[in-house]
Structure formats: structure tokens, C-alpha cells
mmCIF file of C-alpha atoms in Angstrom:
data_model
loop_
_atom_site.group_PDB
_atom_site.id
_atom_site.type_symbol
_atom_site.label_atom_id
_atom_site.label_comp_id
_atom_site.label_asym_id
_atom_site.label_seq_id
_atom_site.Cartn_x
_atom_site.Cartn_y
_atom_site.Cartn_z
ATOM 1 C CA GLY A 154 164.417 116.560 109.238
ATOM 2 C CA GLY A 155 162.023 113.730 109.641
ATOM 3 C CA THR A 156 159.866 115.734 112.150
ATOM 4 C CA LEU A 157 159.161 118.496 109.025
ATOM 5 C CA ARG A 158 158.323 116.739 107.073
ATOM 6 C CA LEU A 159 155.544 114.877 108.395
ATOM 7 C CA HIS A 160 154.319 117.940 110.540
ATOM 8 C CA VAL A 161 153.722 119.531 106.471
ATOM 9 C CA HIS A 162 151.838 116.602 105.492
ATOM 10 C CA VAL A 163 149.854 116.684 108.132
ATOM 11 C CA HIS A 164 148.732 120.718 107.780
ATOM 12 C CA THR A 165 148.490 120.115 104.437
ATOM 13 C CA ALA A 166 146.222 117.401 104.481
ATOM 14 C CA PHE A 167 144.210 119.456 106.867
ATOM 15 C CA ILE A 168 143.269 122.697 104.937
ATOM 16 C CA MET A 169 143.150 120.119 101.972
ATOM 17 C CA SER A 170 139.857 118.691 104.007
ATOM 18 C CA ALA A 171 139.093 122.710 105.811
ATOM 19 C CA PHE A 172 138.803 123.703 102.050
ATOM 20 C CA THR A 173 136.971 120.763 101.034
ATOM 21 C CA MET A 174 134.492 121.252 103.542
ATOM 22 C CA THR A 175 133.858 125.076 102.851
ATOM 23 C CA SER A 176 133.474 123.999 99.449
ATOM 24 C CA ALA A 177 131.122 121.855 99.859
ATOM 25 C CA LYS A 178 129.656 124.513 101.646
ATOM 26 C CA ALA A 179 129.814 126.971 99.353
ATOM 27 C CA PHE A 180 128.702 125.157 96.966
ATOM 28 C CA ALA A 181 125.361 123.922 98.230
ATOM 29 C CA ALA A 182 124.945 127.725 99.410
ATOM 30 C CA PRO A 183 123.763 128.968 95.881
ATOM 31 C CA LYS A 184 121.954 126.476 95.064
ATOM 32 C CA LEU A 185 119.201 126.456 98.183
ATOM 33 C CA GLY A 186 119.047 130.323 96.995
ATOM 34 C CA ARG A 187 118.254 129.824 93.026
ATOM 35 C CA SER A 188 115.594 127.520 94.398
ATOM 36 C CA THR A 189 114.321 129.685 97.224
ATOM 37 C CA ALA A 190 114.398 132.055 94.525
ATOM 38 C CA ARG A 191 112.212 130.546 92.670
ATOM 39 C CA ARG A 192 109.764 129.208 94.928
ATOM 40 C CA GLY A 193 109.254 132.063 96.474
ATOM 41 C CA PRO A 194 108.320 131.906 100.831
ATOM 42 C CA VAL A 195 106.485 128.906 100.239
ATOM 43 C CA VAL A 196 110.250 127.241 99.907
ATOM 44 C CA VAL A 197 110.760 128.844 103.535
ATOM 45 C CA ARG A 198 107.434 127.906 105.346
ATOM 46 C CA ALA A 199 107.910 124.228 104.107
ATOM 47 C CA GLU A 200 112.233 124.283 105.345
ATOM 48 C CA LYS A 201 110.658 125.171 108.054
ATOM 49 C CA VAL A 202 108.428 122.697 108.948
ATOM 50 C CA SER A 203 110.563 119.598 107.554
ATOM 51 C CA HIS A 204 114.051 120.891 109.608
ATOM 52 C CA GLY A 205 112.053 119.487 112.987
ATOM 53 C CA LYS A 206 112.981 116.529 112.013
ATOM 54 C CA GLY A 207 116.740 116.184 110.884
ATOM 55 C CA GLY A 208 115.467 117.339 107.032
ATOM 56 C CA GLU A 209 115.217 113.818 106.138
ATOM 57 C CA GLU A 210 114.232 115.161 102.547
ATOM 58 C CA GLY A 211 117.425 114.937 100.971
ATOM 59 C CA GLY A 212 117.649 118.085 98.291
ATOM 60 C CA ALA A 213 114.664 117.432 97.658
ATOM 61 C CA THR A 214 111.691 120.431 97.466
ATOM 62 C CA PHE A 215 108.175 120.430 97.352
ATOM 63 C CA ASN A 216 105.163 122.616 96.083
ATOM 64 C CA ASN A 217 103.180 123.403 99.699
ATOM 65 C CA ASP A 218 100.333 120.958 98.276
ATOM 66 C CA ALA A 219 98.998 117.671 99.063
ATOM 67 C CA PHE A 220 101.648 115.472 97.700
ATOM 68 C CA GLY A 221 104.000 117.901 99.255
ATOM 69 C CA MET A 222 102.318 117.136 102.628
ATOM 70 C CA VAL A 223 103.314 113.829 102.689
ATOM 71 C CA ALA A 224 105.846 113.917 100.222
ATOM 72 C CA LYS A 225 108.413 115.655 102.983
ATOM 73 C CA ASN A 226 107.097 113.605 106.263
ATOM 74 C CA ALA A 227 108.849 110.725 107.346
ATOM 75 C CA ASN A 228 106.060 109.428 108.207
ATOM 76 C CA TYR A 229 104.097 109.059 105.483
ATOM 77 C CA MET A 230 106.999 107.694 102.420
ATOM 78 C CA LEU A 231 105.092 104.959 102.301
ATOM 79 C CA PHE A 232 101.945 107.236 100.813
ATOM 80 C CA ALA A 233 103.162 109.065 99.147
ATOM 81 C CA THR A 234 104.886 105.929 97.638
ATOM 82 C CA ALA A 235 102.003 104.461 96.457
ATOM 83 C CA VAL A 236 101.037 108.253 95.340
ATOM 84 C CA THR A 237 103.648 108.305 92.824
ATOM 85 C CA LYS A 238 103.130 104.077 91.612
ATOM 86 C CA THR A 239 100.207 105.580 90.937
ATOM 87 C CA GLY A 240 99.526 108.019 88.959
ATOM 88 C CA CYS A 241 97.671 110.287 91.754
ATOM 89 C CA GLN A 242 100.508 112.544 92.237
ATOM 90 C CA GLU A 243 98.951 114.135 89.542
ATOM 91 C CA ILE A 244 95.397 114.525 91.036
ATOM 92 C CA MET A 245 97.339 115.648 94.151
ATOM 93 C CA THR A 246 99.319 118.439 92.726
ATOM 94 C CA SER A 247 96.756 119.620 90.738
ATOM 95 C CA PRO A 248 94.836 123.203 91.342
ATOM 96 C CA GLY A 249 91.713 121.183 93.026
ATOM 97 C CA PRO A 250 90.212 121.339 95.366
ATOM 98 C CA ILE A 251 90.957 118.465 97.081
ATOM 99 C CA THR A 252 90.698 116.416 99.914
ATOM 100 C CA VAL A 253 92.993 113.803 101.040
ATOM 101 C CA PHE A 254 92.571 111.256 104.281
ATOM 102 C CA ALA A 255 96.097 110.649 104.800
ATOM 103 C CA PRO A 256 97.175 107.140 106.168
ATOM 104 C CA ASN A 257 100.064 107.585 108.392
ATOM 105 C CA ASP A 258 102.997 104.036 106.969
ATOM 106 C CA ASP A 259 101.708 102.159 110.601
ATOM 107 C CA ALA A 260 98.832 102.233 108.883
ATOM 108 C CA PHE A 261 99.808 101.173 105.732
ATOM 109 C CA THR A 262 103.027 98.175 107.154
ATOM 110 C CA ALA A 263 99.312 96.871 109.578
ATOM 111 C CA PHE A 264 97.528 96.694 106.298
ATOM 112 C CA ILE A 265 99.884 95.015 104.242
ATOM 113 C CA GLN A 266 100.233 92.625 107.458
ATOM 114 C CA LYS A 267 97.067 92.003 106.863
ATOM 115 C CA ILE A 268 97.370 91.604 102.867
ATOM 116 C CA GLY A 269 99.979 88.667 103.368
ATOM 117 C CA LYS A 270 102.073 91.010 101.148
ATOM 118 C CA THR A 271 105.785 92.890 101.422
ATOM 119 C CA LYS A 272 106.177 96.431 100.440
ATOM 120 C CA MET A 273 107.493 95.508 97.490
ATOM 121 C CA GLU A 274 104.627 93.416 96.636
ATOM 122 C CA ILE A 275 101.755 95.814 97.399
ATOM 123 C CA MET A 276 103.422 98.297 95.533
ATOM 124 C CA ASP A 277 102.716 96.702 92.313
ATOM 125 C CA HIS A 278 99.343 94.917 93.231
ATOM 126 C CA PRO A 279 96.059 95.730 90.363
ATOM 127 C CA ASN A 280 94.325 97.298 93.135
ATOM 128 C CA LEU A 281 96.382 100.087 94.812
ATOM 129 C CA PRO A 282 95.526 102.189 91.684
ATOM 130 C CA ASN A 283 91.136 102.424 93.391
ATOM 131 C CA LEU A 284 92.814 101.629 97.017
ATOM 132 C CA ILE A 285 95.084 104.926 96.557
ATOM 133 C CA LYS A 286 91.670 107.151 95.423
ATOM 134 C CA SER A 287 89.703 105.381 97.980
ATOM 135 C CA HIS A 288 91.573 107.528 99.943
ATOM 136 C CA ILE A 289 91.098 111.495 97.157
ATOM 137 C CA VAL A 290 87.897 113.341 97.474
ATOM 138 C CA GLN A 291 87.205 116.059 94.998
ATOM 139 C CA GLY A 292 86.272 119.421 97.114
ATOM 140 C CA ALA A 293 87.174 121.093 99.737
ATOM 141 C CA HIS A 294 85.998 118.789 103.154
ATOM 142 C CA ARG A 295 86.709 120.044 106.631
ATOM 143 C CA LEU A 296 86.087 118.576 109.811
ATOM 144 C CA GLU A 297 83.113 120.778 110.750
ATOM 145 C CA ASN A 298 81.267 120.291 107.549
ATOM 146 C CA MET A 299 81.666 116.261 107.914
ATOM 147 C CA PRO A 300 78.747 115.316 110.363
ATOM 148 C CA ASP A 301 78.616 111.806 112.229
ATOM 149 C CA GLY A 302 76.952 110.570 108.190
ATOM 150 C CA THR A 303 79.067 112.688 106.557
ATOM 151 C CA GLN A 304 79.063 110.270 102.861
ATOM 152 C CA LEU A 305 81.406 111.479 100.242
ATOM 153 C CA GLN A 306 82.798 109.399 96.448
ATOM 154 C CA THR A 307 85.761 108.746 96.428
ATOM 155 C CA ILE A 308 88.059 109.665 92.909
ATOM 156 C CA ALA A 309 88.217 105.795 92.563
ATOM 157 C CA GLY A 310 84.339 105.420 92.754
ATOM 158 C CA THR A 311 83.584 104.837 95.954
ATOM 159 C CA THR A 312 81.448 106.421 98.718
ATOM 160 C CA ILE A 313 82.762 106.664 102.680
ATOM 161 C CA THR A 314 81.066 107.358 106.089
ATOM 162 C CA ILE A 315 82.397 109.667 107.848
ATOM 163 C CA SER A 316 81.176 108.386 112.135
ATOM 164 C CA GLY A 317 82.419 108.212 115.009
ATOM 165 C CA GLY A 318 85.711 111.423 114.323
ATOM 166 C CA ALA A 319 85.993 108.531 112.211
ATOM 167 C CA VAL A 320 86.293 107.687 108.329
ATOM 168 C CA ASN A 321 85.460 104.008 107.758
ATOM 169 C CA GLY A 322 86.443 103.481 110.953
ATOM 170 C CA ALA A 323 89.328 104.792 110.305
ATOM 171 C CA LYS A 324 89.965 106.867 113.410
ATOM 172 C CA PHE A 325 91.489 110.393 112.381
ATOM 173 C CA LYS A 326 94.613 111.556 113.993
ATOM 174 C CA LYS A 327 94.880 115.279 112.845
ATOM 175 C CA ASN A 328 92.378 117.722 111.059
ATOM 176 C CA ASP A 329 92.634 119.872 108.470
ATOM 177 C CA ILE A 330 95.203 120.283 107.729
ATOM 178 C CA LYS A 331 95.681 123.574 105.070
ATOM 179 C CA VAL A 332 98.308 122.781 101.797
ATOM 180 C CA ASP A 333 97.917 125.507 98.701
ATOM 181 C CA ASN A 334 95.057 122.808 97.352
ATOM 182 C CA ALA A 335 94.309 120.764 99.612
ATOM 183 C CA ILE A 336 92.539 119.843 103.049
ATOM 184 C CA LEU A 337 94.348 117.114 104.584
ATOM 185 C CA HIS A 338 93.395 114.478 107.828
ATOM 186 C CA ALA A 339 94.731 112.295 108.805
ATOM 187 C CA ILE A 340 93.948 108.876 109.382
ATOM 188 C CA ASP A 341 95.195 105.700 111.399
ATOM 189 C CA ALA A 342 94.507 102.519 109.582
ATOM 190 C CA MET A 343 94.418 102.236 104.998
ATOM 191 C CA ILE A 344 89.932 103.156 103.879
ATOM 192 C CA GLU A 345 88.979 99.429 102.215
ATOM 193 C CA ALA A 346 85.658 101.456 100.766
#
């Protein structure tokens, strides 16, 4: 009767694992439903965007604002982390309107290497708040409203200049990304105003 016992054991194990999978799914589903109901159609829109990349946001839900846009995009993790670290998240989630020039991770990494710091060190750098604030401007500025020579004052109090498809030399990768409280422009370098 040894074989029979073994067979029963395997069968039980199979039922257990099937049950675990089902319960995990069942457990996850209502949670998602709840947040969708609370947040309305915005979440549905954001979900579609993130699925293309395999939903790396790990279950966090973000608003459709300037911070949500960078925080849920895998290419802007360093900028999003720096925004949080410097207390700029409040500005990025404010009613706005604001304009954000968002450097991608490649741009951020190149800057860190240029000044000879590590990713950890830069997050504690005393000048980081000013650096991040130099990427944020009050008001909604679309590319069409920023002809060459346009000067904007950032919330750091610095002046940045639009010229030749770039802001202070940081080239535009993508323009006029509209979210609830802001217009974002993706750039390929840090603004060192």
C-alpha cells in the first residue's frame, strides 16, 4: 500500500498549492477593486500606462499628478527618489499648475558620476534640494509657449533658459506630457542652474 499513500500525499500537496494560488488571487482582487473605486477613473488610466512595463510599481498607487508620473515610471526612479528626499513631493502633488523638467535616470547617473558621488551620497547632498527645485517652475509652460530665449524662474530662485530644443543645455526628449497639476518635459541631462 506504499504507492497509494504516496499518491494521496502528492494529490494533497497539489490541492494545497492550487488553493494557495486561488486564495492569493482572491485576496488581491478586492484590494485592487477598493482602490479603483476610491480613486475613480484616474487609476484605470494609470494602470494601463504601467502595464506596458510589467507593472514594476509594486502595488503602490499614484495620483495622475507630476509626482505620480515620475514615481511610476521606471526611467525616472532617481529623480522621484530625490524629489521625495528633498521634500519636493509636496510641490509635485500640489494643485499647481507647475511645469517640471524631468531628467531620466541616465541623466541623473551621468551627473552623479560627473561630480564624483555615489547614488547614496547624492541623496544626502546639502545642495540636492536646490538642484531638484531648479527643475520645477510655477505655471503651465507648453513647448509652443517657450520660444528660444525664453527665461523661466524656478522655485529654487534660479533662472533657466530655453534654447535650441533644450533647457540650460539639457535637451528635450519629450514635451508637453499633461497630468492633472502639471506639464512635464523629459530632458536628457540635469539642469545645473
